[in-house]
Coordinates of C-alpha atoms in Angstrom, one line a residue:
Chain A
M28 CA -0.7 7.0 -1.0
I29 CA -1.3 5.1 -4.2
I30 CA 0.8 2.0 -4.8
R31 CA 1.2 1.2 -8.5
S32 CA 3.1 -2.1 -8.4
S33 CA 3.8 -4.6 -5.8
D34 CA 7.6 -3.8 -5.6
E35 CA 6.8 -0.3 -4.6
V36 CA 8.0 0.5 -1.0
P37 CA 5.7 2.8 0.9
R38 CA 7.4 6.1 1.8
T39 CA 5.4 6.7 4.9
T40 CA 4.5 4.2 7.6
V41 CA 1.6 4.9 9.9
L42 CA 1.7 1.5 11.7
K43 CA 4.5 -0.9 11.4
R44 CA 2.3 -3.7 12.7
F45 CA -1.2 -4.1 14.0
P46 CA -1.8 -2.9 17.6
V47 CA -1.9 -6.4 19.2
P48 CA 0.6 -7.8 21.7
R49 CA 3.5 -9.6 20.2
N50 CA 2.5 -13.0 21.5
F51 CA -1.3 -12.4 21.1
G52 CA -3.2 -15.6 20.7
V53 CA -0.1 -17.6 20.3
D54 CA 0.3 -21.2 21.6
A55 CA 2.9 -21.9 24.2
A56 CA 5.4 -23.5 21.8
S57 CA 5.3 -20.5 19.4
R58 CA 5.8 -17.7 21.9
I59 CA 8.8 -15.6 20.9
N60 CA 11.5 -14.6 23.5
R61 CA 14.3 -12.1 23.4
G62 CA 17.4 -13.6 22.0
R63 CA 21.0 -12.4 22.1
T64 CA 22.8 -9.5 20.4
W65 CA 25.6 -10.1 18.0
P66 CA 27.9 -7.0 17.9
A67 CA 29.4 -5.8 14.6
P68 CA 32.9 -6.9 13.9
R69 CA 35.8 -4.6 14.8
G70 CA 36.4 -1.9 12.2
A71 CA 32.8 -2.0 10.9
T72 CA 32.1 1.3 9.1
R73 CA 28.4 1.4 8.3
I74 CA 26.3 -0.5 10.8
K75 CA 22.6 -1.4 10.5
R76 CA 20.6 -3.4 13.0
F77 CA 18.7 -6.5 11.9
D78 CA 16.3 -8.3 14.2
V79 CA 16.0 -11.9 13.1
Y80 CA 13.6 -14.7 14.1
R81 CA 15.5 -17.7 15.3
Y82 CA 14.3 -21.2 16.2
D83 CA 16.5 -24.2 16.9
P84 CA 14.4 -27.4 17.1
E85 CA 17.2 -29.2 18.9
S86 CA 17.5 -26.7 21.8
G87 CA 14.1 -27.5 23.1
Q88 CA 13.6 -23.8 23.6
N89 CA 11.1 -21.4 22.2
P90 CA 11.7 -19.2 19.2
R91 CA 13.7 -16.0 19.9
I92 CA 14.6 -12.7 18.2
D93 CA 18.4 -12.3 17.8
T94 CA 19.8 -8.9 17.0
Y95 CA 22.7 -8.6 14.5
Q96 CA 24.8 -5.5 13.9
V97 CA 25.6 -5.8 10.2
D98 CA 28.3 -3.9 8.4
L99 CA 26.6 -2.8 5.2
D100 CA 30.0 -1.8 3.7
D101 CA 31.1 -5.4 3.9
C102 CA 28.2 -7.1 2.2
G103 CA 26.0 -6.8 -0.9
P104 CA 23.0 -4.6 -1.4
M105 CA 20.2 -7.2 -0.8
V106 CA 18.7 -8.8 2.3
L107 CA 19.9 -12.2 1.1
D108 CA 23.4 -10.7 1.1
V109 CA 23.0 -9.7 4.7
L110 CA 21.8 -13.2 5.7
I111 CA 24.8 -14.7 3.9
W112 CA 27.1 -12.2 5.5
I113 CA 25.8 -13.1 8.9
K114 CA 26.2 -16.8 8.3
N115 CA 29.7 -16.4 6.9
T116 CA 31.2 -13.9 9.4
V117 CA 29.1 -13.8 12.6
D118 CA 26.8 -16.8 13.2
P119 CA 27.2 -19.9 11.1
S120 CA 24.1 -21.4 12.7
L121 CA 21.7 -19.0 11.0
T122 CA 19.5 -21.2 8.7
F123 CA 17.6 -20.1 5.6
R124 CA 16.7 -21.4 2.1
R125 CA 18.3 -19.8 -0.9
S126 CA 19.2 -20.8 -4.4
C127 CA 19.1 -18.6 -7.5
R128 CA 19.6 -15.2 -5.8
E129 CA 17.7 -13.5 -8.7
G130 CA 14.1 -13.9 -7.9
V131 CA 13.2 -16.9 -10.1
C132 CA 13.4 -19.9 -7.7
G133 CA 11.2 -18.6 -4.8
S134 CA 13.3 -20.3 -2.1
C135 CA 14.2 -17.2 0.0
A136 CA 10.7 -16.0 0.6
M137 CA 10.4 -14.5 4.1
N138 CA 8.7 -11.8 6.0
I139 CA 10.9 -8.7 5.7
D140 CA 9.9 -5.5 7.6
G141 CA 6.4 -6.9 8.0
T142 CA 5.6 -8.0 4.4
N143 CA 6.5 -11.1 2.5
W144 CA 9.1 -10.8 -0.3
L145 CA 12.1 -12.6 -1.7
A146 CA 15.2 -11.8 0.3
C147 CA 17.2 -11.8 -2.9
T148 CA 15.2 -9.0 -4.6
K149 CA 14.7 -6.8 -1.5
F150 CA 17.2 -3.8 -1.1
N151 CA 18.6 -3.2 2.3
A152 CA 18.3 0.5 1.5
D153 CA 14.5 0.1 1.6
L154 CA 14.4 -1.4 5.1
A155 CA 13.5 0.3 8.4
T156 CA 16.0 0.5 11.2
P157 CA 16.0 -1.9 12.9
A158 CA 15.0 -4.2 10.1
T159 CA 13.0 -7.2 11.1
I160 CA 13.2 -10.5 9.4
Y161 CA 10.8 -13.3 10.2
P162 CA 10.0 -16.5 8.3
L163 CA 6.9 -16.5 6.1
A164 CA 4.0 -15.7 8.3
N165 CA 1.7 -18.4 9.7
M166 CA 3.9 -21.4 8.9
R167 CA 5.1 -24.3 11.0
I168 CA 8.8 -23.6 11.4
I169 CA 11.5 -26.2 10.8
K170 CA 14.4 -24.0 11.8
D171 CA 15.1 -20.3 11.9
L172 CA 13.8 -18.9 8.5
V173 CA 12.9 -22.3 7.0
P174 CA 9.1 -22.9 7.0
D175 CA 7.5 -26.3 6.5
L176 CA 5.6 -26.0 3.2
T177 CA 4.3 -29.5 3.1
H178 CA 0.7 -28.5 3.6
L179 CA 0.9 -25.9 0.9
F180 CA 2.4 -28.3 -1.6
A181 CA -0.3 -30.8 -0.7
Q182 CA -2.9 -28.2 -1.5
H183 CA -1.1 -27.5 -4.7
R184 CA -1.3 -31.3 -5.5
L185 CA -5.0 -31.2 -4.7
V186 CA -5.8 -29.0 -7.8
E187 CA -3.9 -31.5 -10.0
P188 CA -1.7 -28.9 -11.7
W189 CA -1.1 -30.8 -14.9
L190 CA -2.8 -31.2 -18.2
R191 CA -5.8 -33.5 -18.0
S192 CA -7.1 -34.6 -21.3
K193 CA -9.6 -37.1 -22.5
S194 CA -8.9 -37.1 -26.2
P195 CA -6.5 -39.7 -27.4
E196 CA -2.9 -38.6 -27.0
P197 CA -2.0 -36.8 -30.3
E198 CA 1.0 -37.8 -32.5
R199 CA 2.5 -34.3 -32.0
E200 CA 2.2 -31.3 -29.6
R201 CA -1.2 -30.2 -28.5
L202 CA -1.7 -27.0 -30.5
Q203 CA -2.8 -23.7 -29.1
S204 CA -3.5 -20.4 -30.9
P205 CA -1.5 -17.4 -29.9
Q206 CA -4.7 -15.9 -28.3
E207 CA -5.3 -19.1 -26.3
R208 CA -1.7 -19.1 -25.2
A209 CA -2.1 -15.4 -24.1
Q210 CA -4.8 -16.5 -21.7
L211 CA -2.0 -18.1 -19.6
D212 CA -0.1 -14.8 -19.2
G213 CA -0.1 -13.6 -15.7
L214 CA -0.9 -17.1 -14.4
Y215 CA 1.9 -19.4 -15.4
E216 CA 4.8 -17.1 -14.1
C217 CA 4.1 -18.0 -10.4
I218 CA 7.2 -19.4 -8.8
L219 CA 5.4 -20.9 -5.8
C220 CA 7.3 -18.9 -3.2
F221 CA 4.0 -18.6 -1.2
C222 CA 4.5 -15.0 -0.2
C223 CA 0.8 -14.4 -1.1
T224 CA -0.7 -17.4 0.7
S225 CA 1.4 -16.6 3.8
G226 CA 0.2 -13.0 3.7
C227 CA -3.5 -13.9 3.3
P228 CA -5.5 -13.4 6.6
S229 CA -8.2 -15.8 5.3
H230 CA -5.5 -18.5 4.9
W231 CA -4.3 -17.7 8.5
W232 CA -7.7 -18.4 10.0
N233 CA -8.8 -21.3 7.6
G234 CA -5.6 -22.5 5.9
D235 CA -6.6 -26.1 6.6
R236 CA -9.5 -25.8 4.1
F237 CA -9.0 -22.6 2.1
L238 CA -6.6 -23.2 -0.7
G239 CA -5.0 -19.7 -0.6
P240 CA -4.0 -17.4 -3.5
A241 CA -0.9 -19.3 -4.8
V242 CA -2.8 -22.5 -5.3
L243 CA -5.9 -20.8 -6.6
L244 CA -3.8 -19.0 -9.2
Q245 CA -2.5 -22.4 -10.3
A246 CA -6.0 -23.8 -10.4
T247 CA -7.0 -20.8 -12.6
R248 CA -4.0 -21.5 -14.9
W249 CA -5.4 -25.0 -15.7
L250 CA -9.0 -23.9 -15.8
V251 CA -8.3 -21.4 -18.6
D252 CA -5.8 -23.6 -20.5
S253 CA -7.4 -24.3 -23.9
R254 CA -5.8 -27.8 -24.1
D255 CA -7.2 -29.0 -20.8
E256 CA -10.4 -31.1 -20.9
A257 CA -11.2 -31.4 -17.2
T258 CA -12.5 -27.9 -16.7
G259 CA -15.8 -29.2 -15.3
E260 CA -14.2 -31.6 -12.8
R261 CA -11.7 -28.9 -11.8
L262 CA -14.6 -26.5 -11.1
D263 CA -16.4 -29.2 -9.1
D264 CA -13.4 -29.7 -6.9
L265 CA -13.0 -25.9 -6.4
E266 CA -16.6 -25.0 -5.7
D267 CA -16.7 -25.0 -2.0
P268 CA -17.4 -22.4 0.7
F269 CA -13.9 -22.9 2.0
R270 CA -11.6 -24.0 -0.8
L271 CA -12.5 -21.1 -3.1
Y272 CA -15.1 -18.8 -1.6
R273 CA -13.2 -18.2 1.7
C274 CA -11.4 -15.6 -0.4
H275 CA -12.7 -12.3 0.9
T276 CA -10.9 -10.1 -1.6
I277 CA -8.6 -8.7 1.0
L278 CA -5.9 -8.5 -1.8
N279 CA -2.8 -8.7 0.4
C280 CA -1.8 -11.3 -2.2
T281 CA -1.7 -8.9 -5.1
R282 CA 0.1 -6.3 -2.9
T283 CA 2.9 -8.8 -1.9
C284 CA 3.5 -10.9 -5.0
P285 CA 7.3 -10.6 -5.9
K286 CA 6.4 -11.4 -9.5
G287 CA 3.7 -8.8 -9.7
L288 CA 1.0 -11.3 -10.6
N289 CA -2.6 -10.3 -10.0
R290 CA -4.0 -13.1 -7.9
G291 CA -7.1 -11.2 -6.8
K292 CA -8.3 -10.8 -10.4
A293 CA -7.7 -14.5 -11.2
I294 CA -9.6 -15.7 -8.1
A295 CA -12.5 -13.3 -8.8
D296 CA -12.8 -14.7 -12.3
V297 CA -12.9 -18.3 -11.0
K298 CA -15.6 -17.4 -8.4
K299 CA -18.0 -16.5 -11.3
M300 CA -17.4 -19.6 -13.4
P301 CA -19.9 -21.8 -11.5
I302 CA -22.5 -19.1 -12.2
E303 CA -21.8 -19.2 -15.9
R304 CA -22.4 -22.9 -16.1
R305 CA -25.7 -22.7 -14.2
S306 CA -27.4 -19.7 -15.7
Chain B
M29 CA -8.5 -32.8 12.9
S30 CA -6.1 -32.2 15.7
N31 CA -5.0 -35.8 16.0
A32 CA -4.6 -36.4 12.3
R33 CA -0.8 -36.4 12.5
M34 CA -0.3 -39.8 10.8
R35 CA -2.5 -38.8 7.9
S36 CA -0.7 -38.0 4.6
P37 CA -0.4 -34.3 3.8
L38 CA -2.6 -34.8 0.7
G39 CA -5.2 -36.6 2.8
R40 CA -5.3 -33.6 5.2
A41 CA -5.5 -31.1 2.4
L42 CA -8.4 -33.0 0.8
G43 CA -10.2 -33.2 4.1
L44 CA -13.9 -34.0 3.6
G45 CA -13.6 -33.2 -0.1
S46 CA -15.3 -30.4 -2.0
A47 CA -18.9 -29.4 -1.1
K48 CA -19.5 -28.9 -4.8
D49 CA -21.6 -26.0 -3.7
G50 CA -20.9 -22.5 -2.4
V51 CA -21.6 -20.4 -5.5
E52 CA -25.3 -20.3 -4.4
A53 CA -24.5 -18.7 -1.0
W54 CA -21.9 -16.4 -2.6
W55 CA -24.3 -15.3 -5.3
R56 CA -27.2 -14.7 -2.9
E57 CA -24.9 -12.7 -0.6
R58 CA -24.3 -10.4 -3.5
V59 CA -27.9 -10.1 -4.7
W60 CA -29.1 -9.2 -1.2
A61 CA -26.3 -6.6 -0.9
V62 CA -27.3 -5.1 -4.2
A63 CA -30.9 -5.0 -3.1
L64 CA -30.0 -3.4 0.2
A65 CA -27.9 -0.6 -1.2
P66 CA -30.6 1.7 -2.6
L67 CA -32.9 0.9 0.3
T68 CA -30.2 2.1 2.7
V69 CA -29.9 5.3 0.8
W70 CA -33.7 5.7 1.0
L71 CA -33.8 5.1 4.7
T72 CA -30.9 7.4 5.5
V73 CA -32.4 10.3 3.5
S74 CA -35.8 9.7 4.9
I75 CA -34.6 9.7 8.5
L76 CA -32.5 12.7 7.9
M77 CA -35.5 14.6 6.5
R78 CA -37.7 13.6 9.4
A79 CA -35.3 14.1 12.3
D80 CA -36.8 15.9 15.3
K81 CA -40.4 15.8 13.9
G82 CA -41.9 13.8 16.8
Y83 CA -44.1 10.7 17.2
A84 CA -47.1 11.8 15.1
A85 CA -45.1 12.7 12.1
V86 CA -43.0 9.5 12.2
V87 CA -46.1 7.3 12.5
A88 CA -47.8 9.2 9.7
W89 CA -44.8 8.7 7.5
L90 CA -44.6 5.0 8.4
K91 CA -48.3 4.6 7.5
M92 CA -47.7 5.6 3.9
P93 CA -48.0 2.6 1.6
V94 CA -44.7 3.5 -0.1
T95 CA -42.9 3.6 3.3
T96 CA -44.5 0.3 4.4
T97 CA -43.4 -1.4 1.2
L98 CA -39.9 -0.1 1.2
M99 CA -39.4 -0.6 4.9
T100 CA -40.6 -4.2 4.5
L101 CA -38.2 -4.8 1.7
L102 CA -35.4 -3.1 3.6
L103 CA -35.9 -5.3 6.7
V104 CA -36.0 -8.5 4.6
A105 CA -32.8 -7.5 2.7
L106 CA -31.1 -6.2 5.8
F107 CA -31.5 -9.3 7.9
H108 CA -30.6 -11.6 5.0
H109 CA -27.4 -9.5 4.5
I110 CA -26.6 -9.6 8.2
A111 CA -27.2 -13.4 8.3
F112 CA -24.9 -14.0 5.4
G113 CA -22.3 -11.6 6.7
L114 CA -22.2 -12.9 10.3
Q115 CA -22.1 -16.5 9.0
V116 CA -18.9 -15.8 7.2
V117 CA -17.4 -14.0 10.2
I118 CA -18.4 -16.8 12.6
E119 CA -17.0 -19.5 10.2
D120 CA -13.8 -17.5 9.9
Y121 CA -13.1 -17.2 13.6
V122 CA -15.0 -19.9 15.5
H123 CA -13.4 -23.3 15.1
S124 CA -14.6 -25.1 18.1
R125 CA -17.6 -27.3 18.4
I126 CA -19.8 -24.3 19.3
K127 CA -19.6 -23.2 15.7
I128 CA -22.8 -24.9 14.6
P129 CA -24.9 -23.8 17.6
V130 CA -23.6 -20.3 17.2
L131 CA -24.6 -20.3 13.5
V132 CA -28.0 -21.6 14.2
G133 CA -28.6 -19.1 17.1
M134 CA -27.4 -16.2 14.9
R135 CA -29.8 -17.2 12.1
L136 CA -32.7 -17.6 14.5
G137 CA -31.9 -14.2 16.0
C138 CA -31.9 -12.6 12.5
L139 CA -35.3 -14.3 11.8
A140 CA -36.8 -13.2 15.1
L141 CA -35.6 -9.6 14.7
G142 CA -36.7 -9.4 11.1
V143 CA -40.2 -10.7 11.9
A144 CA -40.5 -8.3 14.9
G145 CA -39.7 -5.4 12.7
L146 CA -42.2 -6.5 10.0
V147 CA -44.9 -7.0 12.6
A148 CA -44.3 -3.5 13.9
I149 CA -44.4 -2.1 10.4
L150 CA -47.7 -3.9 9.6
K151 CA -49.2 -2.9 12.9
I152 CA -48.5 0.8 12.2
A153 CA -49.6 0.5 8.6
L154 CA -52.9 -1.2 9.5
G155 CA -53.5 1.3 12.3
A156 CA -54.2 -1.4 14.9
Chain C
M14 CA 3.5 -40.4 -0.9
T15 CA 5.7 -39.5 2.0
R16 CA 4.3 -39.7 5.5
A17 CA 3.2 -36.5 7.2
P18 CA 6.2 -35.0 9.2
S19 CA 5.3 -34.6 12.8
D20 CA 4.7 -30.9 13.3
R21 CA 3.5 -31.3 16.8
Q22 CA 6.2 -29.3 18.4
R23 CA 6.9 -27.0 15.6
P24 CA 6.2 -23.3 16.4
L25 CA 3.9 -21.3 14.2
S26 CA 5.5 -18.2 12.8
P27 CA 3.7 -15.1 13.8
N28 CA 1.0 -13.7 11.4
I29 CA -1.1 -10.8 12.4
Q30 CA 1.3 -10.0 15.2
I31 CA 4.0 -9.0 12.7
Y32 CA 2.4 -8.4 9.3
R33 CA 2.4 -4.8 8.2
P34 CA -1.0 -3.2 8.1
Q35 CA -1.7 -2.2 4.5
L36 CA -4.6 -0.4 2.9
T37 CA -5.8 -3.7 1.6
S38 CA -6.0 -5.5 4.9
V39 CA -7.0 -2.5 7.0
L40 CA -10.0 -1.7 4.8
S41 CA -11.0 -5.3 4.8
I42 CA -10.9 -5.5 8.6
G43 CA -12.7 -2.1 8.7
N44 CA -15.5 -3.4 6.5
R45 CA -15.9 -6.3 8.8
I46 CA -15.9 -4.3 12.0
T47 CA -18.3 -1.8 10.7
G48 CA -20.5 -4.6 9.4
I49 CA -20.6 -6.2 12.8
A50 CA -21.3 -2.8 14.4
L51 CA -24.1 -2.2 11.9
S52 CA -25.7 -5.5 12.9
A53 CA -26.2 -3.9 16.4
Y54 CA -27.7 -0.8 14.7
A55 CA -30.1 -3.1 12.9
V56 CA -31.3 -4.3 16.3
A57 CA -31.7 -0.6 17.3
L58 CA -33.8 0.0 14.1
V59 CA -36.1 -2.9 15.0
I60 CA -36.4 -1.5 18.6
W61 CA -37.2 1.9 17.1
L62 CA -39.9 0.4 14.9
V63 CA -41.4 -1.7 17.7
A64 CA -41.5 1.4 19.9
A65 CA -43.3 3.4 17.3
A66 CA -45.8 0.6 16.9
A67 CA -46.2 0.3 20.7
G68 CA -47.3 3.9 21.1
P69 CA -46.3 7.4 22.1
D70 CA -44.9 6.6 25.5
A71 CA -42.6 3.8 24.2
Y72 CA -41.5 6.0 21.3
A73 CA -40.8 8.9 23.6
A74 CA -38.5 6.8 25.7
V75 CA -36.5 5.7 22.6
D76 CA -36.5 9.2 21.3
A77 CA -35.2 10.5 24.6
F78 CA -32.2 8.1 24.4
I79 CA -31.5 9.2 20.8
G80 CA -31.6 12.8 21.9
S81 CA -29.2 12.3 24.8
W82 CA -25.5 12.9 24.5
V83 CA -24.8 9.1 24.5
G84 CA -27.5 8.6 21.9
R85 CA -26.0 11.3 19.7
I86 CA -22.5 9.9 19.9
V87 CA -23.9 6.4 19.1
L88 CA -25.8 7.8 16.2
F89 CA -22.8 9.6 14.8
G90 CA -20.7 6.4 15.0
G91 CA -23.5 4.6 13.3
T92 CA -23.6 7.1 10.5
F93 CA -19.9 6.8 9.8
C94 CA -20.1 2.9 10.0
L95 CA -23.0 3.0 7.5
F96 CA -21.2 5.1 4.9
F97 CA -17.9 3.2 5.4
H98 CA -19.6 -0.1 5.0
F99 CA -21.8 1.2 2.1
C100 CA -18.8 2.5 0.1
G101 CA -16.6 -0.5 0.9
G102 CA -19.5 -2.7 -0.1
I103 CA -19.8 -1.0 -3.5
R104 CA -16.0 -1.5 -3.9
H105 CA -16.4 -5.1 -3.2
L106 CA -19.3 -5.5 -5.7
V107 CA -17.2 -3.9 -8.4
W108 CA -14.5 -6.4 -7.7
D109 CA -17.0 -9.2 -7.7
A110 CA -18.0 -8.0 -11.2
G111 CA -14.4 -8.4 -12.2
Y112 CA -13.2 -4.8 -12.3
G113 CA -10.7 -2.7 -10.5
F114 CA -8.0 -5.2 -9.7
S115 CA -4.9 -3.4 -10.7
L116 CA -2.9 -2.3 -7.7
R117 CA -3.3 1.3 -8.7
A118 CA -7.1 0.8 -8.8
I119 CA -7.1 -1.1 -5.5
Y120 CA -5.3 1.8 -3.8
A121 CA -7.3 4.6 -5.5
S122 CA -10.6 3.0 -4.7
G123 CA -9.5 2.3 -1.2
W124 CA -8.6 5.9 -0.5
A125 CA -11.8 6.9 -2.2
V126 CA -13.8 4.8 0.3
V127 CA -12.0 6.5 3.2
A128 CA -12.6 10.0 1.8
A129 CA -16.2 9.3 0.7
S130 CA -17.3 7.9 4.0
I131 CA -15.8 10.9 5.9
A132 CA -17.3 13.3 3.4
L133 CA -20.8 11.7 3.4
T134 CA -20.9 11.6 7.2
A135 CA -20.0 15.3 7.3
L136 CA -22.6 16.1 4.6
T137 CA -25.3 14.2 6.4
Y138 CA -24.7 16.3 9.6
V139 CA -24.5 19.6 7.7
V140 CA -27.8 18.8 5.8
G141 CA -29.3 17.6 9.1
A142 CA -28.4 20.9 10.8
I143 CA -29.8 23.0 8.0
L144 CA -33.0 21.0 7.9
A145 CA -33.3 21.4 11.7
G146 CA -33.1 25.1 11.3
Y147 CA -29.6 25.7 12.6
G148 CA -28.2 26.6 9.3
P149 CA -27.7 30.0 7.5

């Protein structure tokens, strides 16, 4: 089946997950146990089951999967509405990040039915039964659906995502032609939700050194900015077997981007830049 | 890096810094792959056309200068391609201290196998 | 700069254990697995050449294995791996050249790789059968 845009939901599912044991290769502290079941409130009319990853750092216990019977007639259409409904009516301890509820802040990124997306722009109607909700894949978890993004933001800081210029500071704005400005389209819109980096197998195995698609997209955004004067230094910092070239063009990033940005294309272009300056 | 807990997040992300290299390996990987592609087609078609022909026919085919040349090129490209490919696989999945020995062993293995193949080709070609 | 938060006890959220297999990742893993398998077939190629160089007896032993049922199955698997890795490799080279990155192209080329590797394997065996005299 051909997927045309990243928000397309596959109509058929051959495999919901890879055929590996649930706790395959997982360290002792990360093993997931069965949790408890929260029944639907009395009088619920349209019930859907949600399996949600839970982790309470104060309990001293391992993560678990809790099952919630959600009354879809009593909550909004999006996954975020379900989470808020659970927190308000069933289990106030459920913890997650959210802010804008319209896909521009990137806070509520999580793994929904096996792929990363924003909870606020994912329709409940598109989910399997039972629906499964995990935090972003391959992250150290602070609590429940809240991942620790410290390392990813440190990697973002590493590429110095700001204008670096050597010319004296001009009296007025730094000008850019409409064509030069158009170079930034498809790059600047990233909201740093890290759906892509969290869905990238190469970042799973080498995330300590590989920068991942989100950060590489931002690196590209500054490499192609006509006002920036540190292109050479930026390329020096990127040209590395792990930082940049650990990308194996798997393209899970492009498939999962909630903003529909083409990370794969951007990274492929950067990979060729060091060749251009050599030959 | 397992006991780097007190290090700042940026320090950890920076690690040992950029190698300022990597395009070379990436580029060679592609060049060898491009070289290997037509040679693979040639070998597949040749073997297909000579299946079930027996020892004498195979040796006669291998003795032809064209075959010797293309087979030599194929072995060189093939084992370069394998060495580059397996290097990436090993770097991806092996994170313990055996990584470097495994990489060295893999490359020596590729070298040994490639040379063995080349010697066999030459021996047949020169009729020794 | 803030100090690194202690993440010693923090659990790692599952990755491959829960992530949905997609054409993107499945073909990538497929390319890798077939590549590793083909490395073994490269060893077999060298053994075949060395046997041919060693003489008729050594060659006959290798030929007998190839002709056996196990040998035929191994050869069939190798043929499919070869075409899969070959087609997947061309797809990667096109990407490396900077083309075919729209999701539509990614999926179309992905399915094309699957179809082409099956078709080429079948074609190889049909042609082989005809050349060997089994054909019409």
